[in-house]
PDB file of C-alpha atoms and ligand atoms in Angstrom:
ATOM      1  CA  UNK A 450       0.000   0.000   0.000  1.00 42.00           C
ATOM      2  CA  UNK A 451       1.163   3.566  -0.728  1.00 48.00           C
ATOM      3  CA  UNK A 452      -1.048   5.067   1.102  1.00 47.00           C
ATOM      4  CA  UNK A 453      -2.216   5.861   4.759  1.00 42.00           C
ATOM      5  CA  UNK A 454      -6.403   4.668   4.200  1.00 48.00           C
ATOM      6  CA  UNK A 455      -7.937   3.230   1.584  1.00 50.00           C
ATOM      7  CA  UNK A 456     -10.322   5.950   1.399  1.00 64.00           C
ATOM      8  CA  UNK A 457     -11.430   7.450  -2.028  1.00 71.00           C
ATOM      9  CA  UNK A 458     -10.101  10.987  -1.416  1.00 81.00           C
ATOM     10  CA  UNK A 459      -6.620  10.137  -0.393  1.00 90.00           C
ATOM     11  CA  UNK A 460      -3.742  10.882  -2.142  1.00 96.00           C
ATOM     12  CA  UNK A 461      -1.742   8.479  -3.212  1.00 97.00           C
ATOM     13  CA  UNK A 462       1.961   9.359  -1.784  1.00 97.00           C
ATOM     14  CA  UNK A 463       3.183   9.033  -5.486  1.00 98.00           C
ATOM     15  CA  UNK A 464       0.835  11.556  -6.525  1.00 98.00           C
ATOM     16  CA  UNK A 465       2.027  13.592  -4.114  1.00 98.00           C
ATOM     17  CA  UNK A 466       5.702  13.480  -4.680  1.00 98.00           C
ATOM     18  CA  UNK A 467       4.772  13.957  -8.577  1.00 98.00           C
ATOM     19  CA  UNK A 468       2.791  17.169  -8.032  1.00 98.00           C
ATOM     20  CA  UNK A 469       5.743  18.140  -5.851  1.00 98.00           C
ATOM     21  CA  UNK A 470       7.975  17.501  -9.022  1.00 98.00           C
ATOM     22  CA  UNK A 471       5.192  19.423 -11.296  1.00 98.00           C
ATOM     23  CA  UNK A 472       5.756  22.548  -8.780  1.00 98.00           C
ATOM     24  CA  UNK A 473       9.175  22.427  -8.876  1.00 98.00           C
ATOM     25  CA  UNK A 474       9.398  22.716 -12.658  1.00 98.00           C
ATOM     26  CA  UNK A 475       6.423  25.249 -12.939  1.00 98.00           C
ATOM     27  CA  UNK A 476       4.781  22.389 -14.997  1.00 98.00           C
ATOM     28  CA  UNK A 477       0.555  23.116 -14.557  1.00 98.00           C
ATOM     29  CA  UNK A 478      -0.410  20.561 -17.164  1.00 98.00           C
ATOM     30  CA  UNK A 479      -1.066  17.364 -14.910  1.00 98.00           C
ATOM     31  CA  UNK A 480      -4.590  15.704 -14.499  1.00 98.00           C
ATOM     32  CA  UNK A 481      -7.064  16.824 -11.691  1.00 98.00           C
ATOM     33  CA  UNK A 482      -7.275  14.275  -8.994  1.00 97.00           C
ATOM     34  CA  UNK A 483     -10.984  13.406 -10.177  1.00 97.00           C
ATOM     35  CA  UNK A 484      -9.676  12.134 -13.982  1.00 98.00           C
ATOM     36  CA  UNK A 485      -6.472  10.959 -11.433  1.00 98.00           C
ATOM     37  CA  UNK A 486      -9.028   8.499  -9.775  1.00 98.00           C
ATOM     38  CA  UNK A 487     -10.625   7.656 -13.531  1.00 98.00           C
ATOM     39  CA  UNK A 488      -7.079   6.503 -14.208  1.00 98.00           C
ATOM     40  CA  UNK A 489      -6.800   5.065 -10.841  1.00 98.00           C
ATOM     41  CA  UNK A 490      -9.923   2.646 -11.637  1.00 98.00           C
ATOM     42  CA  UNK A 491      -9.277   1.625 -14.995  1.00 98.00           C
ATOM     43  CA  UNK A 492      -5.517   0.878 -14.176  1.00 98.00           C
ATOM     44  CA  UNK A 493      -7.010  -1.922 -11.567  1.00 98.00           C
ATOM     45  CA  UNK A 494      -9.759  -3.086 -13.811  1.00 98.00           C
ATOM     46  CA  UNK A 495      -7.309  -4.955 -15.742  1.00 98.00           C
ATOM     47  CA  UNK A 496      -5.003  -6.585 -13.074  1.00 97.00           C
ATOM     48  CA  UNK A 497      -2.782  -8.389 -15.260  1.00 98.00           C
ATOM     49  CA  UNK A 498      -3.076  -5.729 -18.152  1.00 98.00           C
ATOM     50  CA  UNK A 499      -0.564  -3.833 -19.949  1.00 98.00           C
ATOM     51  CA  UNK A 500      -1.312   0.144 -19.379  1.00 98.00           C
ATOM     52  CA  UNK A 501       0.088   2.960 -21.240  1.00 99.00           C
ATOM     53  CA  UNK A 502       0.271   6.638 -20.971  1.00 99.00           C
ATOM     54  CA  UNK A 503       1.244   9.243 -23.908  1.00 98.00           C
ATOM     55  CA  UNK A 504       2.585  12.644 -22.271  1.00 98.00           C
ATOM     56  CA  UNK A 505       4.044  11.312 -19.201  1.00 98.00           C
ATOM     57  CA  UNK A 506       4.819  15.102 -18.016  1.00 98.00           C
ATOM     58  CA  UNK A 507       5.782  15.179 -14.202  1.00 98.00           C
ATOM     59  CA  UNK A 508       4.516  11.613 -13.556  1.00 99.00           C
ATOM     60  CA  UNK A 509       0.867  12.659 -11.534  1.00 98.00           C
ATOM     61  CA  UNK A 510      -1.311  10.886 -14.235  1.00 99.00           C
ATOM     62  CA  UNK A 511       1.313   8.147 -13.935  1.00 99.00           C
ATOM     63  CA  UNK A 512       1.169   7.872 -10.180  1.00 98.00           C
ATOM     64  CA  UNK A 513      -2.317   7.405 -10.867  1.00 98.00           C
ATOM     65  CA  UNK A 514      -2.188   4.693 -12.708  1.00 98.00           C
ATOM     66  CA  UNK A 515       0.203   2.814 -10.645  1.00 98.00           C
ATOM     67  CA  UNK A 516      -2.081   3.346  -7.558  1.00 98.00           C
ATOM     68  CA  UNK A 517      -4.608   0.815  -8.999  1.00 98.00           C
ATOM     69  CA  UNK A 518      -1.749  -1.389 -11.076  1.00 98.00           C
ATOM     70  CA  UNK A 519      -2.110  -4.797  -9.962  1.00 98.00           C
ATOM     71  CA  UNK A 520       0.838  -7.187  -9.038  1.00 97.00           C
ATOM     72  CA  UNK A 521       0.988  -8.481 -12.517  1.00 98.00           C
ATOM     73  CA  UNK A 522      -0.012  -5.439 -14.301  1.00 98.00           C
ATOM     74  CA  UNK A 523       2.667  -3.430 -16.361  1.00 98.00           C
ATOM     75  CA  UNK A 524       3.031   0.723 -17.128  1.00 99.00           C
ATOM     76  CA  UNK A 525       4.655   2.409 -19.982  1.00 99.00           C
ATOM     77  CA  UNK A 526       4.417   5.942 -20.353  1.00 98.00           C
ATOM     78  CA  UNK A 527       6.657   8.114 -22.454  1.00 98.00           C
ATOM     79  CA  UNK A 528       7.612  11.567 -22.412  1.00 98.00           C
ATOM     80  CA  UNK A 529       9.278  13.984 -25.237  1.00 98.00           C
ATOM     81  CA  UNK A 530      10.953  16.597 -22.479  1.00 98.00           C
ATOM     82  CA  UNK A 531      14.054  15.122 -20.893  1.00 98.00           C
ATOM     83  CA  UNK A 532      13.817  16.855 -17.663  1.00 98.00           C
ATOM     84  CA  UNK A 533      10.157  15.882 -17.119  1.00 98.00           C
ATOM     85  CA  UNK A 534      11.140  12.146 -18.036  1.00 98.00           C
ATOM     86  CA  UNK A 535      14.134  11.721 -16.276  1.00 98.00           C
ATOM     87  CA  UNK A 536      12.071  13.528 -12.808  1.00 98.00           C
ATOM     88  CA  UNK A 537       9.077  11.394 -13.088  1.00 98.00           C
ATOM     89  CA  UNK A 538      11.147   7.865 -13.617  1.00 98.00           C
ATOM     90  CA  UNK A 539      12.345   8.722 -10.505  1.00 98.00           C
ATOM     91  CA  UNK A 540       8.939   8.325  -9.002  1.00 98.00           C
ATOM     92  CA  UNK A 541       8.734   4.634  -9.920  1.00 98.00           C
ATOM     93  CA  UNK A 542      12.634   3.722  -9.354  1.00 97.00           C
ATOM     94  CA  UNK A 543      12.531   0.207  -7.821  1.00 91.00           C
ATOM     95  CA  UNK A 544       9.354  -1.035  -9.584  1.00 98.00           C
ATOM     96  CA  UNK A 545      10.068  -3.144 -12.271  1.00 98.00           C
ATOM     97  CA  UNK A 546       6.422  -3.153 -13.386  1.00 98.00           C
ATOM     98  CA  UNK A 547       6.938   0.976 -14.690  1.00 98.00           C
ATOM     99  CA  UNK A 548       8.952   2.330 -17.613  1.00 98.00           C
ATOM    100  CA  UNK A 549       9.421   5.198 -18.346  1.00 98.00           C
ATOM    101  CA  UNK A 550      10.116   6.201 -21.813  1.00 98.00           C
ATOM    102  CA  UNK A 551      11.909   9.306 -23.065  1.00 98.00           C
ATOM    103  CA  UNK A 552      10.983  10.143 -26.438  1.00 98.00           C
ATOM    104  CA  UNK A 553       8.257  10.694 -28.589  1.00 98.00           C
ATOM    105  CA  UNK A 554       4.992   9.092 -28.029  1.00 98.00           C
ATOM    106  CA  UNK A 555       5.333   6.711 -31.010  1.00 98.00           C
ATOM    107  CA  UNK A 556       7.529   4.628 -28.832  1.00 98.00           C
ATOM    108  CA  UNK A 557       4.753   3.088 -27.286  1.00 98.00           C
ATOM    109  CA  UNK A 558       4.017   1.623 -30.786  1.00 98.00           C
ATOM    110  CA  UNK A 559       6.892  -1.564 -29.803  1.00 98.00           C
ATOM    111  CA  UNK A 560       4.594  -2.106 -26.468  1.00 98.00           C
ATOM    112  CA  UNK A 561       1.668  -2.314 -27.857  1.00 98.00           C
ATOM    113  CA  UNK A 562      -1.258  -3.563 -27.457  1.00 98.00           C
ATOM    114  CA  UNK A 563      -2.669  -1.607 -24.900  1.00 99.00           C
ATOM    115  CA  UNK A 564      -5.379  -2.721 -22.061  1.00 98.00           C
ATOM    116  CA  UNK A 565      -5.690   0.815 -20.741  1.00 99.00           C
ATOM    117  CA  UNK A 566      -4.511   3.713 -23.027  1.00 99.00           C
ATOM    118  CA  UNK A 567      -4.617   7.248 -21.268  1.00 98.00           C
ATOM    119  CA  UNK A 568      -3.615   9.434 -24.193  1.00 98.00           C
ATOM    120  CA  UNK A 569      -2.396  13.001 -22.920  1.00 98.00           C
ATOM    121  CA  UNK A 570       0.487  13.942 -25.096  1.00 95.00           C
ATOM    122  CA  UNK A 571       0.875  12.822 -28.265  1.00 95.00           C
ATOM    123  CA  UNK A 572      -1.343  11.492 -30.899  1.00 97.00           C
ATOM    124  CA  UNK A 573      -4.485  11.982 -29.635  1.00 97.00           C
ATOM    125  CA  UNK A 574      -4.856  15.139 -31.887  1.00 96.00           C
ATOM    126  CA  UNK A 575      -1.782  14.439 -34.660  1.00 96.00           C
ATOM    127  CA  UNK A 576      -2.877  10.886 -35.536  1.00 98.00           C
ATOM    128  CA  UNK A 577      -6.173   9.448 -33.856  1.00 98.00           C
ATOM    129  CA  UNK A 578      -6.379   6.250 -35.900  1.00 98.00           C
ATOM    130  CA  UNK A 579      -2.819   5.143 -34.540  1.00 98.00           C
ATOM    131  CA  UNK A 580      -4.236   5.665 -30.768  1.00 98.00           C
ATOM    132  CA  UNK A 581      -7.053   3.689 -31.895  1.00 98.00           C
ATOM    133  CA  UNK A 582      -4.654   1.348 -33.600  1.00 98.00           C
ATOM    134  CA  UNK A 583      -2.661   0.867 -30.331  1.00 98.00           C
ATOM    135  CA  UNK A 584      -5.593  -0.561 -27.952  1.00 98.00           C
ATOM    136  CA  UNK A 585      -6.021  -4.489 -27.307  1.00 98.00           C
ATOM    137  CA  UNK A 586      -9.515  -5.696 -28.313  1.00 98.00           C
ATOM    138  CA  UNK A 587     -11.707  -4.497 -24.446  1.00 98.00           C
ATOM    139  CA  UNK A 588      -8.907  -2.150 -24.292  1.00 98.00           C
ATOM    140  CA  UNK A 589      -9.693   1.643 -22.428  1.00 98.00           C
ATOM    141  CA  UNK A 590      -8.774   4.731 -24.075  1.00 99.00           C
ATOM    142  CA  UNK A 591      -9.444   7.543 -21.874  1.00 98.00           C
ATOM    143  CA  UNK A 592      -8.918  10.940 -22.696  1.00 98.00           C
ATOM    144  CA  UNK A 593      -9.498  14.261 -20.959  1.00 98.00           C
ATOM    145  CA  UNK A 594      -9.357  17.977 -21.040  1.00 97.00           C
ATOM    146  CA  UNK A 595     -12.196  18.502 -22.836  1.00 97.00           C
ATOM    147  CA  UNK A 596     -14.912  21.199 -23.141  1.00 97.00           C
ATOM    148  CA  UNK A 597     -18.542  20.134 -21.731  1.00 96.00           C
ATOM    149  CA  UNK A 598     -21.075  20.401 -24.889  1.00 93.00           C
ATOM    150  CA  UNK A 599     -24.517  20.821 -24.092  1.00 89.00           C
ATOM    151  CA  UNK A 600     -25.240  20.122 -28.134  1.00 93.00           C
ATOM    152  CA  UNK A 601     -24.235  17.201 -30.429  1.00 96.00           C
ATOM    153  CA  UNK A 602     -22.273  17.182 -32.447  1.00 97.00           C
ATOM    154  CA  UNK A 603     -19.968  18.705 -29.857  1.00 97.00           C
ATOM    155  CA  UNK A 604     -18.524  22.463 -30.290  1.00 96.00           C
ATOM    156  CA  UNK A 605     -15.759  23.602 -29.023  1.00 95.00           C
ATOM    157  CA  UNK A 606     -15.468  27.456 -29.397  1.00 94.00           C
ATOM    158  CA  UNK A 607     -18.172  28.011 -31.479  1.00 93.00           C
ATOM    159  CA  UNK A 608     -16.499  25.226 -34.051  1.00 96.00           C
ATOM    160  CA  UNK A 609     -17.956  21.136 -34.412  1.00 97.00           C
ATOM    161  CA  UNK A 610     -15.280  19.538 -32.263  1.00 97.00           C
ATOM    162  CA  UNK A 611     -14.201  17.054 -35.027  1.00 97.00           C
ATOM    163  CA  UNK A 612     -12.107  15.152 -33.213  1.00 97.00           C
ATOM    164  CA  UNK A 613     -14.361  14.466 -30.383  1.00 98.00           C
ATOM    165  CA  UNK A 614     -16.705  13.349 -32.800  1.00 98.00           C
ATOM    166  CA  UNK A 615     -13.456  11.071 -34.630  1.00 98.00           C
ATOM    167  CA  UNK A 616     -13.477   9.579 -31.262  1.00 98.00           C
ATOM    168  CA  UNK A 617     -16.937   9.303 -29.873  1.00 98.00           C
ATOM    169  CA  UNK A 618     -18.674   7.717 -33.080  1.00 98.00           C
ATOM    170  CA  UNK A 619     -15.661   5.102 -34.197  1.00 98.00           C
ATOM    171  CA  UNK A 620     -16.753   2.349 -35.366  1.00 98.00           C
ATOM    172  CA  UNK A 621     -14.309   0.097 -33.589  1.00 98.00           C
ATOM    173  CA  UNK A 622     -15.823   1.771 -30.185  1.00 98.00           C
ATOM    174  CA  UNK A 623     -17.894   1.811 -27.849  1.00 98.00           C
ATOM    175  CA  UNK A 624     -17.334   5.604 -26.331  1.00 98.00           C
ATOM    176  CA  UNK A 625     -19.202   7.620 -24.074  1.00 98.00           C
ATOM    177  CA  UNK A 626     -17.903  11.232 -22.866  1.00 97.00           C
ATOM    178  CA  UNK A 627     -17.951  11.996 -19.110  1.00 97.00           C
ATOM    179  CA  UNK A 628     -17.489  15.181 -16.958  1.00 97.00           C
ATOM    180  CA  UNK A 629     -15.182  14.681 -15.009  1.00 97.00           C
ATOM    181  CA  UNK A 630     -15.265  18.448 -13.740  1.00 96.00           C
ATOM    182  CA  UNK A 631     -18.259  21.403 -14.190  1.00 95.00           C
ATOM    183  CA  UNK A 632     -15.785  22.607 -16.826  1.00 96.00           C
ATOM    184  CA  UNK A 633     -13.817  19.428 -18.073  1.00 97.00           C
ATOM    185  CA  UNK A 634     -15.022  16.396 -19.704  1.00 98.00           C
ATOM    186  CA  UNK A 635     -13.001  13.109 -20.895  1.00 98.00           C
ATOM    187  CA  UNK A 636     -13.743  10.743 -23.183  1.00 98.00           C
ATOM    188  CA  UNK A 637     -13.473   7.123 -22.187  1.00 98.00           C
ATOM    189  CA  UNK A 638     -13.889   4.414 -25.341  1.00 98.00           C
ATOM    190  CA  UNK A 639     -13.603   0.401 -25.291  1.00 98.00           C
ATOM    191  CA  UNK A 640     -12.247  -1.284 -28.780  1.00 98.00           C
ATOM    192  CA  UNK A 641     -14.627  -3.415 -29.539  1.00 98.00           C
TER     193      UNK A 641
HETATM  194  C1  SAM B 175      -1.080  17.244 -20.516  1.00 91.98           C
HETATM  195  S1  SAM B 175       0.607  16.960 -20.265  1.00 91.98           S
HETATM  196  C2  SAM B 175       0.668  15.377 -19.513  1.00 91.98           C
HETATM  197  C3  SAM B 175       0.142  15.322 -18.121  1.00 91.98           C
HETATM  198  C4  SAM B 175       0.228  13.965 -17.477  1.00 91.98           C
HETATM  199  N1  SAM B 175      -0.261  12.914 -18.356  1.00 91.98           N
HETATM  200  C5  SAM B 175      -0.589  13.946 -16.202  1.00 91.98           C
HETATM  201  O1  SAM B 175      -1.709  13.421 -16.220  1.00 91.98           O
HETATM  202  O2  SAM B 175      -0.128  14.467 -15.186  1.00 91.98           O
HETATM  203  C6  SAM B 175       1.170  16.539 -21.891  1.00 91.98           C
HETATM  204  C7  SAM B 175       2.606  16.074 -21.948  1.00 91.98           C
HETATM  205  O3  SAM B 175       2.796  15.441 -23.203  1.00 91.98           O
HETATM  206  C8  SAM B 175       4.077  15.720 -23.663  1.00 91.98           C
HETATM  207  N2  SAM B 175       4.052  15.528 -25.121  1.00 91.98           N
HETATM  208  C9  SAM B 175       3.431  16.317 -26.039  1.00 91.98           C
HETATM  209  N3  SAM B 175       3.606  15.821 -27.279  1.00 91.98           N
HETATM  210  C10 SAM B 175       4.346  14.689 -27.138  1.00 91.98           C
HETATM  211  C11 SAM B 175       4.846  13.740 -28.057  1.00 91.98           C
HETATM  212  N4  SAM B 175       4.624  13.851 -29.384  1.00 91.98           N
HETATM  213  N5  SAM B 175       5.548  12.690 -27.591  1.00 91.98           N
HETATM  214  C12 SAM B 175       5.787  12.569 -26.247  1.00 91.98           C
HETATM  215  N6  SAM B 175       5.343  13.451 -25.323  1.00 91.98           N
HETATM  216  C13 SAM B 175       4.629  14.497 -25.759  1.00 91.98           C
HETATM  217  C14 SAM B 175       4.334  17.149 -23.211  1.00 91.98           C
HETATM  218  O4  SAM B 175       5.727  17.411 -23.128  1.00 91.98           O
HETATM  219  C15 SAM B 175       3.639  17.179 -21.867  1.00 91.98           C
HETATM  220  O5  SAM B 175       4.543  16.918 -20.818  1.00 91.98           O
END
């Protein structure tokens, strides 16, 4: 266990140490905790699964992930910046079941198949077919930082959100889009 109660609203300590790192650096991109415990869930839905991350940033989304992986569950997340890379590994030194890849996000392609796929950095805008591409048949893809839209199809800024739509009416998924904030939605999609 790393952490002090089992109780939803905790913290995981990794989390913690991650959003320390984020501070540090005067990176504001990581997740909210309430996508964090999205991530959290999914990660432990598939206990022997194979999860991936694109856009590792400072490692919170990460920590995330590894607070629901199970004992025979692997992480890969990868991460174009150096600094932000080399920080966040440093989160997971001493588990074997987390790698941390430094790079861009089409190194995931050699890991793949994916059983839980949150894509935050690249692809999910420069090549959506390749995310899609990259998930094991039941595998997650959860995305977030998106715009609540009260109309379908979605807008974004007065403009049909085209990729939310790429996303949410796939053919090889089954996608629904969640709020996962007042102000901030995520998509979550199972390959069929
Ligand atoms: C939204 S932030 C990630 C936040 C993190 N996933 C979390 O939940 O805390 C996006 C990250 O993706 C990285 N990124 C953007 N494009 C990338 C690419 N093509 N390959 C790898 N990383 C990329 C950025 O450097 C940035 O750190």
């Amino acid at each position: 266990m790393d952490t002090v109660s089992t109780s939803s609203r905790e913290i995981p300590s990794r989390v913690t140490t991650a959003e320390g790192i984020a501070a540090d650096l005067g990176f504001g991109k990581s997740c909210i905790p309430e996508v964090g415990r999205l991530l959290r869930a999914l990660a432990a839905s598939k206990p022997d699964g194979l999860i991936a991350e694109s856009g590792t940033g400072a490692g919170v989304g990460t920590a995330w992930l590894h607070s629901g992986l199970g004992a025979g569950a692997r992480l890969v997340t990868v991460e174009r910046d150096e600094e932000l890379a080399r920080r966040a590994s440093a989160v997971f030194a001493g588990d074997p079941r987390v790698e941390v890849l430094t790079g861009d996000w089409r190194l995931l392609e050699q890991h793949a198949p994916f059983d839980v796929f949150f894509c935050d950095g690249g692809g999910k805008r420069d090549d959506p077919q390749a995310v899609v591409d990259l998930l094991a048949p039941g595998g997650v893809l959860v995305m977030d930082d998106f715009t609540p839209s009260p109309e379908w199809p979605p807008r974004f800024e007065g403009e049909v959100d085209e990729l939310r739509v790429f996303y949410l009416t796939h053919g090889a998924l089954a996608a629904t889009e969640i709020l996962t904030a007042p102000t901030s939605s995520a998509v979550v999609a199972t390959r069929r």
